[in-house]
CSV table of C-alpha atoms in Angstrom, one decimal:
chain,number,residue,atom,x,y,z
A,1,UNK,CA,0.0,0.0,0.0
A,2,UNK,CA,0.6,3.4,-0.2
A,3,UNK,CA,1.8,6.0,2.6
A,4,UNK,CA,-1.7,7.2,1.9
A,5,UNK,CA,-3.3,4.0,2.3
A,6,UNK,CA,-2.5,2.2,5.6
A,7,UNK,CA,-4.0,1.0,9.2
A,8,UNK,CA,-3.7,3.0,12.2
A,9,UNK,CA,-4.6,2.2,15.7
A,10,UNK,CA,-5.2,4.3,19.1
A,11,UNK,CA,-6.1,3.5,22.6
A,12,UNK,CA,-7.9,4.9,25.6
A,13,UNK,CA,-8.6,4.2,28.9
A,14,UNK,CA,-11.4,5.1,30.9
A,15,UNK,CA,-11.7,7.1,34.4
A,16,UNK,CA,-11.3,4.0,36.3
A,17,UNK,CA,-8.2,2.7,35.0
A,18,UNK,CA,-6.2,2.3,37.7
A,19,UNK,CA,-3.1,5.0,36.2
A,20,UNK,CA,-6.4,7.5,35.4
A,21,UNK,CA,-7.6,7.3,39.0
A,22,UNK,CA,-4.3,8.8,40.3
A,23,UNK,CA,-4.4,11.0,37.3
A,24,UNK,CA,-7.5,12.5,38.3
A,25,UNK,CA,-6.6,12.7,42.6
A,26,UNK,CA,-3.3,13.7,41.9
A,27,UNK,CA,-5.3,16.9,39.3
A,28,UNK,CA,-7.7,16.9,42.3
A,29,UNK,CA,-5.4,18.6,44.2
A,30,UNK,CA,-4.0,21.2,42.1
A,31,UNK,CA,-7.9,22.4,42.0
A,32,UNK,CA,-7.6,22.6,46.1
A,33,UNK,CA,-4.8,24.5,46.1
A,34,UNK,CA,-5.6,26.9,42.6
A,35,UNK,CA,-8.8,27.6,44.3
A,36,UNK,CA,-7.0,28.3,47.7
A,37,UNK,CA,-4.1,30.6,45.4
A,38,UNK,CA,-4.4,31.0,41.8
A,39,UNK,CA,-0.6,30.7,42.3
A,40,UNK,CA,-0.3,27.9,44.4
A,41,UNK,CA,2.4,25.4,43.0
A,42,UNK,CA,2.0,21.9,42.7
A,43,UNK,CA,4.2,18.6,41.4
A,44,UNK,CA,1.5,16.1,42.7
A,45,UNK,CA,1.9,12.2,42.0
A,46,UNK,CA,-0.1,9.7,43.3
A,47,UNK,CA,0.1,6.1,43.6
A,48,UNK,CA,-2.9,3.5,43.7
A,49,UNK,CA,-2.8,-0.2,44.4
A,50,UNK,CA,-5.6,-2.5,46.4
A,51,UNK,CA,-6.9,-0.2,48.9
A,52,UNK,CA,-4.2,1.7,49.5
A,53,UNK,CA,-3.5,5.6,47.6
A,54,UNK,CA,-0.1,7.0,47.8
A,55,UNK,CA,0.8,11.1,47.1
A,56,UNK,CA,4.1,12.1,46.9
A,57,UNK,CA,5.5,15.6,45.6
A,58,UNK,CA,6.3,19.5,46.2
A,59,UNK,CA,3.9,22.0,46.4
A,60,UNK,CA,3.8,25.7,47.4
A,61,UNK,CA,0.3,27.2,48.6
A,62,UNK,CA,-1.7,28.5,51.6
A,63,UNK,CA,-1.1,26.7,54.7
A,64,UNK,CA,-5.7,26.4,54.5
A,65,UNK,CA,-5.0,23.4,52.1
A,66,UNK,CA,-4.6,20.8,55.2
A,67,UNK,CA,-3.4,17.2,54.5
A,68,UNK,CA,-7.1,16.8,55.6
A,69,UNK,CA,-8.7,18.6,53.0
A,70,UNK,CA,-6.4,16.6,50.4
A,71,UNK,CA,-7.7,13.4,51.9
A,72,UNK,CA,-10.9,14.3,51.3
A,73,UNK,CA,-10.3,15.5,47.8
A,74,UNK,CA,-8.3,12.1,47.3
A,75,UNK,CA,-11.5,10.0,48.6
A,76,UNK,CA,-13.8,12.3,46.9
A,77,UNK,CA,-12.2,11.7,43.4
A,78,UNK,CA,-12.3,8.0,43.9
A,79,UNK,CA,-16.2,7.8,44.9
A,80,UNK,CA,-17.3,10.3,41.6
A,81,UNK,CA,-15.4,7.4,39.3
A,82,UNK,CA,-17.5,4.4,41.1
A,83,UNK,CA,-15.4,2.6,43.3
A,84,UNK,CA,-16.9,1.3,46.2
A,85,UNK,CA,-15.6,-2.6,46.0
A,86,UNK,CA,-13.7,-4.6,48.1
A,87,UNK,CA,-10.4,-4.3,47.1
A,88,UNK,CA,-10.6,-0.3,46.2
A,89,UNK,CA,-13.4,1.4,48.2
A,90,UNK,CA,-13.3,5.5,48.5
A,91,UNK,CA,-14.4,5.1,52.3
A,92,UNK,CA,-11.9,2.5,53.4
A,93,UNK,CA,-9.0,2.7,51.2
A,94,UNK,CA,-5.7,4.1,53.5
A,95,UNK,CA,-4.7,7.4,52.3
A,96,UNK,CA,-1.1,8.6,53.3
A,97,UNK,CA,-0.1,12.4,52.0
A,98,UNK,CA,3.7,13.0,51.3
A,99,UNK,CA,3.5,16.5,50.3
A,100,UNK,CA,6.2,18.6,50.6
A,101,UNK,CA,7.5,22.1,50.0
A,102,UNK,CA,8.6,23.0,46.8
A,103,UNK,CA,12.9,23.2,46.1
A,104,UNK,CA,13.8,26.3,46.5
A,105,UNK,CA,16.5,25.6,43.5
A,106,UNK,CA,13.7,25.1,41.4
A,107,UNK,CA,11.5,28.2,42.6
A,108,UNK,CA,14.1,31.0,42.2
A,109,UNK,CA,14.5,30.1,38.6
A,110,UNK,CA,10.7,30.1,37.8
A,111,UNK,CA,9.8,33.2,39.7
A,112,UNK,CA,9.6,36.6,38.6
A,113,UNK,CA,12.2,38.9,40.5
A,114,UNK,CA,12.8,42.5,39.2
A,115,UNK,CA,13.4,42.7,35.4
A,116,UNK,CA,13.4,38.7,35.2
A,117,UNK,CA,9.8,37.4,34.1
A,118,UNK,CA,8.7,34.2,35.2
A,119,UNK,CA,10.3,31.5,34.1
A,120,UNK,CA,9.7,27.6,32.3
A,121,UNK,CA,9.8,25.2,35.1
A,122,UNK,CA,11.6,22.7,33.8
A,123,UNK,CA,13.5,22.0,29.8
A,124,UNK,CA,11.6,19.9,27.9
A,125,UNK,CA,10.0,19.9,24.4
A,126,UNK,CA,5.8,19.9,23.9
A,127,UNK,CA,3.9,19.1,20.9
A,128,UNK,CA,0.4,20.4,19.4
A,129,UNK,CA,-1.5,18.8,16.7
A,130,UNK,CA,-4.6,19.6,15.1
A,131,UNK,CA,-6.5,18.0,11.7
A,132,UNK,CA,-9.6,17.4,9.5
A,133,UNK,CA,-10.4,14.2,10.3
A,134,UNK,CA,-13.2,15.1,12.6
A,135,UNK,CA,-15.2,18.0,13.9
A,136,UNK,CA,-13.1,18.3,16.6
A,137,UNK,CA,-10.0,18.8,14.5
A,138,UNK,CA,-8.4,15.7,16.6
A,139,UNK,CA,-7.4,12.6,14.9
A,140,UNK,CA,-10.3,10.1,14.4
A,141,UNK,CA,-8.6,6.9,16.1
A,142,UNK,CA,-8.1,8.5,19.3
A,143,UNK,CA,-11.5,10.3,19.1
A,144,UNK,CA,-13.5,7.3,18.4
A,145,UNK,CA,-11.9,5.5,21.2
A,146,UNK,CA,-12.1,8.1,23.9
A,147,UNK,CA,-16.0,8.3,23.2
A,148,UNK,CA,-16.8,4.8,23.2
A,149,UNK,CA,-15.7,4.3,27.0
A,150,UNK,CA,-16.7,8.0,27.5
A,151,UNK,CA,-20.6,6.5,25.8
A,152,UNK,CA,-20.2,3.4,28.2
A,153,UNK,CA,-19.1,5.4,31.8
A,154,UNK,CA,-22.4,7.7,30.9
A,155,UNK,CA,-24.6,4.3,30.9
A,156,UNK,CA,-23.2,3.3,34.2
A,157,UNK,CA,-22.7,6.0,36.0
A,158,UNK,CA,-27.2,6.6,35.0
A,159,UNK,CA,-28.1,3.3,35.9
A,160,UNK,CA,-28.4,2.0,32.3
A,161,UNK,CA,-25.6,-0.5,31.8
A,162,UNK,CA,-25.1,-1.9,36.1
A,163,UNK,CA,-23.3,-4.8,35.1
A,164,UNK,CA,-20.6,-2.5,34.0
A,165,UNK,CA,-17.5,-1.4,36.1
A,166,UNK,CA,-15.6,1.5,36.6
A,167,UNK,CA,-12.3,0.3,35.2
A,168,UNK,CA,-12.4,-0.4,31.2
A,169,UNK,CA,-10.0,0.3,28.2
A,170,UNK,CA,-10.7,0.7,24.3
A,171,UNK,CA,-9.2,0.1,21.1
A,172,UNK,CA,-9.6,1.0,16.9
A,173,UNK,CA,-8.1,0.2,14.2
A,174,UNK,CA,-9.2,3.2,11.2
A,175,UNK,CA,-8.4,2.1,7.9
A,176,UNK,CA,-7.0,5.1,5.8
A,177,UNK,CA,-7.8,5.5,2.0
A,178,UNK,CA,-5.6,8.4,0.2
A,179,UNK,CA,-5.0,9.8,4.0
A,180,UNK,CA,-8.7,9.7,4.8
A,181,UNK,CA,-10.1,7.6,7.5
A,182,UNK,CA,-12.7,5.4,6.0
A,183,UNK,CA,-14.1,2.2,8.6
A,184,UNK,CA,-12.9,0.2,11.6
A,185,UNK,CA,-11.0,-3.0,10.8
A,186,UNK,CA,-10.7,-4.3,14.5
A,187,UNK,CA,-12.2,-2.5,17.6
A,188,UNK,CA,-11.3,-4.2,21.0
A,189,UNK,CA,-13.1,-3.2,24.3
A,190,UNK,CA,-12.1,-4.5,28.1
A,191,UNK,CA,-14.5,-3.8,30.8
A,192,UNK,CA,-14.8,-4.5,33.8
A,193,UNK,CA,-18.8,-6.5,35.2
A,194,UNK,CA,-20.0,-7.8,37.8
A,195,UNK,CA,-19.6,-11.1,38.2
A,196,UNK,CA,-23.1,-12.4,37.2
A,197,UNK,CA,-23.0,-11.7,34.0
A,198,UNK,CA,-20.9,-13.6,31.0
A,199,UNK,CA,-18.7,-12.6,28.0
A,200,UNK,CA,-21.6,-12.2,25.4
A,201,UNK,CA,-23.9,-10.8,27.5
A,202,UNK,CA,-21.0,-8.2,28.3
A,203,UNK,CA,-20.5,-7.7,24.2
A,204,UNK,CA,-24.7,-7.3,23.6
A,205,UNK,CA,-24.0,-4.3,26.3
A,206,UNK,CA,-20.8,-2.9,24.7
A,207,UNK,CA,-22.1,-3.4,21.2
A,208,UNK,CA,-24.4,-0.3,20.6
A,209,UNK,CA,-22.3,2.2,22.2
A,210,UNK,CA,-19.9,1.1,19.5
A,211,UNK,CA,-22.3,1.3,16.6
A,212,UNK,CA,-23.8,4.9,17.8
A,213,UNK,CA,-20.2,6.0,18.6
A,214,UNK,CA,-18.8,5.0,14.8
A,215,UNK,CA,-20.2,6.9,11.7
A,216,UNK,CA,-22.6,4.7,10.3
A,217,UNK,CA,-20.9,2.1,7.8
A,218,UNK,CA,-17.9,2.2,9.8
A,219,UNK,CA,-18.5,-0.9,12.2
A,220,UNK,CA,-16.0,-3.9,11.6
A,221,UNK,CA,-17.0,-7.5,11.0
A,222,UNK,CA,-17.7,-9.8,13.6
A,223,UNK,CA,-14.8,-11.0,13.9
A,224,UNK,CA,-12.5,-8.2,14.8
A,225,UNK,CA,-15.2,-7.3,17.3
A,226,UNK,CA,-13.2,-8.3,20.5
A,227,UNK,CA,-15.1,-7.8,24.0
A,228,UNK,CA,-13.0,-8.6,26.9
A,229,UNK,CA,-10.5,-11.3,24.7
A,230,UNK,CA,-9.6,-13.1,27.9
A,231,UNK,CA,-13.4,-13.8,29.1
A,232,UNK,CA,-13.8,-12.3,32.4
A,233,UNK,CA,-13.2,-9.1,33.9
A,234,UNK,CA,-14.0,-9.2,37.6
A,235,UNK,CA,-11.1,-7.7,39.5
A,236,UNK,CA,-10.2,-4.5,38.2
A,237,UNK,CA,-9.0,-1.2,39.0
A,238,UNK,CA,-6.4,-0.4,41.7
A,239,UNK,CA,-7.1,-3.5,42.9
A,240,UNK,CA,-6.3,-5.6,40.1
A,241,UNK,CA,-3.5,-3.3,39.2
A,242,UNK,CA,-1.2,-1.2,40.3
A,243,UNK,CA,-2.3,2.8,38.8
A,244,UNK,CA,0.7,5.9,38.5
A,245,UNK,CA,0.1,9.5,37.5
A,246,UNK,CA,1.3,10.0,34.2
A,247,UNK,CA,1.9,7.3,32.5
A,248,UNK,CA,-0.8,7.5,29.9
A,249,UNK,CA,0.0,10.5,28.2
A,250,UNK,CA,-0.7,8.9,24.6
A,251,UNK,CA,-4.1,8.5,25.7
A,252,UNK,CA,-4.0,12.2,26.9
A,253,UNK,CA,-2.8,13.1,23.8
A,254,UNK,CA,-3.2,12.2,20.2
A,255,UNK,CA,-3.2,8.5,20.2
A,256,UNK,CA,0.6,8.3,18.8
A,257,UNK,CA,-0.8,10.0,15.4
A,258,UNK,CA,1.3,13.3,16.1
A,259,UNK,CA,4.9,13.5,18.4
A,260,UNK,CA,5.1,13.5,22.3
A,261,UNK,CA,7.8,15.9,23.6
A,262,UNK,CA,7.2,12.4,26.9
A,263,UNK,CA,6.1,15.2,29.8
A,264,UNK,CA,2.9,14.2,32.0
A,265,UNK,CA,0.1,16.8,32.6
A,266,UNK,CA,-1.7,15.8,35.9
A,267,UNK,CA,-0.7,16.7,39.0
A,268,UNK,CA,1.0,20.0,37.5
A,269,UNK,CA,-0.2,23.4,37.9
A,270,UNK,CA,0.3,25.7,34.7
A,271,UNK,CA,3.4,27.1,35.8
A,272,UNK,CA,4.7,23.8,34.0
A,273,UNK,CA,5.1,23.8,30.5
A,274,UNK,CA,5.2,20.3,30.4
A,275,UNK,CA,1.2,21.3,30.8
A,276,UNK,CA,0.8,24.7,29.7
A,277,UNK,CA,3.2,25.0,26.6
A,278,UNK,CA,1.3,21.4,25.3
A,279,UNK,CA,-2.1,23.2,25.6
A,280,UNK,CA,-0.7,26.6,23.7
A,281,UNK,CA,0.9,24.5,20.8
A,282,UNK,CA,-2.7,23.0,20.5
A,283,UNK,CA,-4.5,25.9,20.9
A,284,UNK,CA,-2.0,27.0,18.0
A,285,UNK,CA,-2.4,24.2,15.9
A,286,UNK,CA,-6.2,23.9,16.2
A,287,UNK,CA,-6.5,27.7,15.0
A,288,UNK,CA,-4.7,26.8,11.9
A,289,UNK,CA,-6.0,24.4,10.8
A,290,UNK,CA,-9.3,25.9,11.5
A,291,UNK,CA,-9.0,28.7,9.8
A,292,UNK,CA,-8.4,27.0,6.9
A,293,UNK,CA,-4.9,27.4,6.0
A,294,UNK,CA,-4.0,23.7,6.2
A,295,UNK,CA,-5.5,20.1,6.4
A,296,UNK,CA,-3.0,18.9,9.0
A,297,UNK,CA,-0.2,20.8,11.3
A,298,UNK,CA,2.0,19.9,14.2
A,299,UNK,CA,3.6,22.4,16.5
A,300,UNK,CA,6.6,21.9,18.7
A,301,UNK,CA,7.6,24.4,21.5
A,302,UNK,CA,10.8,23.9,23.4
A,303,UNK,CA,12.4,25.7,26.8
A,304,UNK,CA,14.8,25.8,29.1
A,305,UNK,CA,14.1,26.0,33.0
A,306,UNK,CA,13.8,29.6,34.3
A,307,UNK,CA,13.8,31.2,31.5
A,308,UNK,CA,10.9,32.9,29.8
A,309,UNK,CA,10.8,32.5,26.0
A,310,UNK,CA,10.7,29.6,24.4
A,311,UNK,CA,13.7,28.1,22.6
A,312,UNK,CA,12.3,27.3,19.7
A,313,UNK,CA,9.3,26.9,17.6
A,314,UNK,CA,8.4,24.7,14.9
A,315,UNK,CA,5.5,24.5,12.4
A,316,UNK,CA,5.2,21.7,10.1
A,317,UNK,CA,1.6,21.3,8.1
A,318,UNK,CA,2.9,18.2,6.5
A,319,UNK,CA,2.4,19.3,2.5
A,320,UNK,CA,-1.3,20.7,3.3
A,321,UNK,CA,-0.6,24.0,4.0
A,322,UNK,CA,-1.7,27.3,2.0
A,323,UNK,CA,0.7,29.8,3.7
A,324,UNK,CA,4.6,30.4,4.5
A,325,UNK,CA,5.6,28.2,7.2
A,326,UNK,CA,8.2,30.7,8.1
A,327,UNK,CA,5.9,33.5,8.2
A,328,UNK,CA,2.9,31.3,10.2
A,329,UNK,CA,5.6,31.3,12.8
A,330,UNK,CA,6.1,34.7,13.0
A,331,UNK,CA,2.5,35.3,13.2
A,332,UNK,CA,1.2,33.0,16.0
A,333,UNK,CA,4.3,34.3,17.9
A,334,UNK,CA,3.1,37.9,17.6
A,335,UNK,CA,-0.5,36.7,18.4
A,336,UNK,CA,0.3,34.7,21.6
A,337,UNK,CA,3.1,35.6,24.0
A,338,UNK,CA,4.6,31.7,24.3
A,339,UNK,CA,6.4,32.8,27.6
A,340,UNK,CA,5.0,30.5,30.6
A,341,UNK,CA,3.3,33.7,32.1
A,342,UNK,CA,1.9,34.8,28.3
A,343,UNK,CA,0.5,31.6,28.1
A,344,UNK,CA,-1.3,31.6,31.5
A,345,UNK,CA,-2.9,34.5,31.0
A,346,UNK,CA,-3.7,34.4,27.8
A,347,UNK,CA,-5.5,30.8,28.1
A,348,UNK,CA,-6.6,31.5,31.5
A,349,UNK,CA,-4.9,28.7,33.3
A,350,UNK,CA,-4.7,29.5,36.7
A,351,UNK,CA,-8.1,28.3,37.9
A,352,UNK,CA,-9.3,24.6,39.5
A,353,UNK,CA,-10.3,23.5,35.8
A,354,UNK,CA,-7.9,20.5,35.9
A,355,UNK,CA,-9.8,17.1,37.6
A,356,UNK,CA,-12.4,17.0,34.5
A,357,UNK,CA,-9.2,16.7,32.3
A,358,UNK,CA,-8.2,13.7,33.6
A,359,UNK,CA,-10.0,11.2,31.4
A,360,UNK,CA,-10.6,11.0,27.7
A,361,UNK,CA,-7.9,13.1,26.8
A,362,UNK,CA,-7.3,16.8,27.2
A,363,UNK,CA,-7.9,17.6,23.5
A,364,UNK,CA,-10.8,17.4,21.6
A,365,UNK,CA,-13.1,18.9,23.9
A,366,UNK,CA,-15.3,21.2,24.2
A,367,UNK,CA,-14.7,24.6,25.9
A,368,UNK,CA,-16.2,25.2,29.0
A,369,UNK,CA,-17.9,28.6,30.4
A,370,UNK,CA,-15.8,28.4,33.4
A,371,UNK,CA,-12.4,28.7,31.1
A,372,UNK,CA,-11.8,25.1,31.4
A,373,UNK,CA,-10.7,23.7,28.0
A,374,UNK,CA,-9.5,27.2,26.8
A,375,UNK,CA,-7.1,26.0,24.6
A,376,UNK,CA,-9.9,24.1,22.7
A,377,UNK,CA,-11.1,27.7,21.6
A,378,UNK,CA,-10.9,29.2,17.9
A,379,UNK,CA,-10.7,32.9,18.7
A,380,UNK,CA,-8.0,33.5,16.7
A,381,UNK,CA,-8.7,32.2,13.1
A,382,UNK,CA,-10.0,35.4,11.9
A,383,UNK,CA,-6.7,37.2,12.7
A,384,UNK,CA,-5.3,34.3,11.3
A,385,UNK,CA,-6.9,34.7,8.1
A,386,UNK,CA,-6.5,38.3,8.1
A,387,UNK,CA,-2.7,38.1,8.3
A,388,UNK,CA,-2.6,36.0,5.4
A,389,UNK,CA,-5.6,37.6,3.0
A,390,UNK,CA,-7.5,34.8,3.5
């Protein structure tokens, strides 16, 4: 085949995968302690296993956020996903907080002190990626999995679909005709049940949130139609095993279709570029591409910790774009200040928007009145098209 014609295949996991329920405590807490402090810092990680929930990091905030009102966040987080079983249970599961103050090494290079603006965080490089493929300008593997678990946490968490559990992970396979997705050739689904019910009875419940979820023709044969492969899926979650923050950021992401510059987002506040400078290049990227002046474009920002503009930036709209790379550069530069302050402001980051990012990925959604999402927002394609006489 063709480069144009080929398979391609992305993953997601739901809210109660065990790595997504420490991704959404551990984002729990930097909404205490934004909400506390707009400036508060926090480098939270958090570690679940069979009744037991671990948090570990630096933080720099009010002395009002108590390890108490952590806890509470912590068993708060777990209950809203579902988990109330015997190896994970929000009420009884031990809780031990091992929170401490941020370096001051690291803080003196990211304040602002006297002519010096704020500084990055941290070095590191952070991608953005935006395309046609679906309304949501994401990439259609990745979109179509994230809503299939997203379709099936909706029927349990309203009573619909019981049987089901919290924890549950999805897969498709989009075949790609002249670089245009056409059908699923496999779709997998895992899901945790109760233990009453059996593997097709589990597949007749998975089946039409698959089918409503896929555009209509898209559905694969029967036989690449895998529901829980290994037959039963009783024990699941923390429980079954062992969940970290940050270790899905693929999921998070783009489903592998675009670069990841390998920095988690949970846990961070927006004083991280790992988090903040990945939602800019989005924001970047999605405005492109949706003002029309290409079909596809990555963006890569790079820094260096404590300072304030970033090293580098990148553009590359693969062959589909209608305007000067070079001169795109300049202009989204000149539209957005990229510095780790610009970008907090101009996005709005430092507010408690962060625990509803947790699961099904932090792009592709929808912005939120409160500012949450921001960078999902199009406000600038019509000084994008302006700039170029579009």
């Amino acid at each position: 085949m063709s480069k144009a014609d080929f398979l391609f295949t992305s993953e997601s996991v739901s809210e109660g995968h065990p790595d997504k329920v420490c991704d959404r405590i551990s984002d729990a807490v930097v909404d205490i302690f934004l909400t506390a402090d707009p400036y508060a810092r926090v480098a939270c990680e958090t570690l679940c296993t069979t009744n037991r929930v671990v948090l570990a990091g630096e933080v720099r905030g009010p002395a009002s956020v108590t390890s108490g009102l952590i806890e509470e966040a912590a068993r708060h987080a777990i209950k809203e996903i579902g988990y109330e079983q015997d190896g994970f249970h929000w009420k009884n599961a031990k809780v031990e907080i091992l929170l401490h103050a941020q370096s001051a090494d690291i803080a003196v290079g990211v304040d602002a002190a006297g002519n010096k603006d704020e500084g990055a965080g941290d070095q590191g490089i952070m991608f953005g990626y935006a395309c046609t493929e679906t309304p949501v300008l994401m990439p259609a593997p990745i979109y179509y999995a994230h809503e299939i678990l997203r379709s099936l946490a909706e029927a349990r968490h309203s009573g619909a679909a019981p049987q089901l559990g919290p924890d549950a992970k999805s897969q498709v396979t989009l075949q790609y005709v002249k670089g245009q997705p056409v059908r699923a050739t496999s779709v997998v689904v895992s899901t945790q049940h109760t233990g009453d019910v059996g593997q097709e009875e589990v597949r007749e419940i998975v089946r039409p949130h698959v089918l409503n979820v896929l555009p209509k023709g898209w559905m694969c044969d029967e036989a690449h139609f895998y529901v829980n492969p290994t037959g039963r899926f009783v024990i699941g979650g923390p429980d079954g095993d062992a969940g970290l923050t940050g270790r899905k950021i693929i999921v998070d992401t783009y489903g592998g279709a675009a670069p990841h510059g390998g920095g988690a987002f949970s846990g961070k506040d927006p004083t991280k570029v790992d988090r903040s400078a990945a939602y800019a290049s989005r924001y970047l990227a999605k405005n492109v591409v949706a003002a029309g002046l290409a079909e596809k474009c990555v963006i890569q920002l790079s820094y260096a910790i404590g300072v304030s503009k970033p090293l580098s930036v990148y553009i590359d709209t693969f062959g589909t774009g209608k305007v000067d790379e070079d001169k795109l550069s300049t202009v989204l530069q000149e539209l957005v200040n990229l510095s780790p302050r610009g970008i907090r402001e101009h996005l709005g980051l430092n507010k408690p928007i962060y625990a509803r990012t947790a699961a099904y990925g932090h792009f592709g959604r929808h912005p939120d009145q409160d500012g949450g999402f921001s960078w999902e927002k199009t406000d600038l394609t019509d000084q994008l098209k302006k700039a170029f006489g579009a």
